[in-house]
Short mmCIF file of C-alpha atoms in Angstrom, two decimals:
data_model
loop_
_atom_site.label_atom_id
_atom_site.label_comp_id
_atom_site.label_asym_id
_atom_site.label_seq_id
_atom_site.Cartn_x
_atom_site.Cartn_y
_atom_site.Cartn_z
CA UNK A 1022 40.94 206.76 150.35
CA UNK A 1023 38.89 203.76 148.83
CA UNK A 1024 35.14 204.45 147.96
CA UNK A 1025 32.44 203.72 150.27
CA UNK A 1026 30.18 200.42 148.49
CA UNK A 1027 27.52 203.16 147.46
CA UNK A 1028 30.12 205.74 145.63
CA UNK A 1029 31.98 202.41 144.02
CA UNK A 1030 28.20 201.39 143.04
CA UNK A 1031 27.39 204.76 141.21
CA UNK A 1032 31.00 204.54 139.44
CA UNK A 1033 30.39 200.93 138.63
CA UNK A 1034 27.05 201.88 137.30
CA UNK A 1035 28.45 205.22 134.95
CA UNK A 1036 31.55 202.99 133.63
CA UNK A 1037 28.49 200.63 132.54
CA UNK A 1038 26.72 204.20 130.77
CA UNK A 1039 29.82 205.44 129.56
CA UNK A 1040 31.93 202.02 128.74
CA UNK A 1041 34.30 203.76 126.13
CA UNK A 1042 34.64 206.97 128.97
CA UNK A 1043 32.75 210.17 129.07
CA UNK A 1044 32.57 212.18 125.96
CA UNK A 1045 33.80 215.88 126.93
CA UNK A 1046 30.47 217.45 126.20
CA UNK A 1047 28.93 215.14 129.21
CA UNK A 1048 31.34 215.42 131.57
CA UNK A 1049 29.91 219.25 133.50
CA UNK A 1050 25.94 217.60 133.25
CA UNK A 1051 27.08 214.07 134.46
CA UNK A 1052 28.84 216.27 137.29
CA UNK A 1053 25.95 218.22 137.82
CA UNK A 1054 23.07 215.39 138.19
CA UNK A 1055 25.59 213.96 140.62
CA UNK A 1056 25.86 217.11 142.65
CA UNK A 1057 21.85 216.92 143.25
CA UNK A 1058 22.09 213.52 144.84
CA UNK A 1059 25.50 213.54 146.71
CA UNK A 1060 27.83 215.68 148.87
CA UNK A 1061 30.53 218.16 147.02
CA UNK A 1062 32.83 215.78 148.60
CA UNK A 1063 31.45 212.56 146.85
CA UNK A 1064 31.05 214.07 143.48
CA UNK A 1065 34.90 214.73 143.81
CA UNK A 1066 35.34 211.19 145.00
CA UNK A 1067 33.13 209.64 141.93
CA UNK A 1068 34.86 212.00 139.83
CA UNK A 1069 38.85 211.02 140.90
CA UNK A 1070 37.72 207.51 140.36
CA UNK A 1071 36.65 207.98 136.97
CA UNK A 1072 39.97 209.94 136.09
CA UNK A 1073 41.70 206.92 137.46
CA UNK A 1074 39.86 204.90 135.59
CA UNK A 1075 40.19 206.54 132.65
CA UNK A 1076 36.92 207.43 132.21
CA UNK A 1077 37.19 211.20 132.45
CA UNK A 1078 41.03 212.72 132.05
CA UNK A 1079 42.00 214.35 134.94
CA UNK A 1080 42.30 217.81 133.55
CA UNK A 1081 38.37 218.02 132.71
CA UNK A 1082 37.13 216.65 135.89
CA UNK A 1083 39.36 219.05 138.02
CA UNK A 1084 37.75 221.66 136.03
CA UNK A 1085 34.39 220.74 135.94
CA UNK A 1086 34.05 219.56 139.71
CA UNK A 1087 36.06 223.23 140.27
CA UNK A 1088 33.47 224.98 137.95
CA UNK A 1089 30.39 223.43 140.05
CA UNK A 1090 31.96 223.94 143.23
CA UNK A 1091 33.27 227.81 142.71
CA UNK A 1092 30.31 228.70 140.47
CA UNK A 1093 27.66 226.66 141.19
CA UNK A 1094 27.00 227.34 137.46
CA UNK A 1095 24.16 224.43 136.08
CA UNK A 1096 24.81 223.19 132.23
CA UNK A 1097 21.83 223.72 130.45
CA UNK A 1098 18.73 221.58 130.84
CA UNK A 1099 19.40 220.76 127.41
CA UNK A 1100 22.92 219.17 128.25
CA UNK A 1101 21.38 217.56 131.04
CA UNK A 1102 18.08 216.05 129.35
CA UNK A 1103 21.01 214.84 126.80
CA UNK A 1104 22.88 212.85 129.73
CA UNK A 1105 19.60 211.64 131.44
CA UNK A 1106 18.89 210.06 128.17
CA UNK A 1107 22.04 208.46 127.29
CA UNK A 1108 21.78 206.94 130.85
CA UNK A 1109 18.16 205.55 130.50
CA UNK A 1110 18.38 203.74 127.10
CA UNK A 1111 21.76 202.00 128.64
CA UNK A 1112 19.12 200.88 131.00
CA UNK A 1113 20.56 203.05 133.80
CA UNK A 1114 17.70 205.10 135.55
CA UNK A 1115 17.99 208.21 136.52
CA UNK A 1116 15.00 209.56 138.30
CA UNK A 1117 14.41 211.10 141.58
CA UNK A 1118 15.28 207.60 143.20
CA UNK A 1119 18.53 206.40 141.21
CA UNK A 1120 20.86 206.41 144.05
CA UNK A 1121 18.55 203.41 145.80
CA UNK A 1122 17.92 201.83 142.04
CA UNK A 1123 19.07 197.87 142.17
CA UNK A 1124 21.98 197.52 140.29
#
């Protein structure tokens, strides 16, 4: 199923973050901030498109979208201050209001 204009947006806008993919130690608190902003099934969605993008191999996004979905388990603020970060100073922003950010 092809992405609605607002999923292909946010993967447009993390291939733009991430341009040489998602480093492994990311990939649960990229997952994560997504899950506070969009639907189970559109984290799954963002995340399938980044695996066929090769962004995020497939075996570590099936894991950590099944880790988030059967645990629920959070990565650490740490790990998620980390990822906010990386975003922002790529000039991404990633506030309370990123899903309606221009692109």
């Amino acid at each position: 199923m092809p992405l609605s204009e607002f999923l292909a947006k946010i993967v447009d806008w993390l291939r733009a973050g991430y341009p040489h993919g998602v480093p492994e130690s990311d990939y649960l608190p990229l997952l994560a901030l997504l899950s506070r902003r969009l639907s189970q099934e559109e984290v799954r969605q963002v995340a399938s498109a980044l695996v066929d993008q090769g962004a995020i191999p497939a075996e570590r996004a099936d894991a950590g979208v099944l880790i988030t979905r059967l645990t629920d388990e959070m990565p650490r603020e740490s790990d998620l201050t980390r990822v906010r970060a990386h975003l922002v100073a790529g000039g991404w922003p990633v506030d309370d209001t990123w899903p309606d950010a221009p692109a």
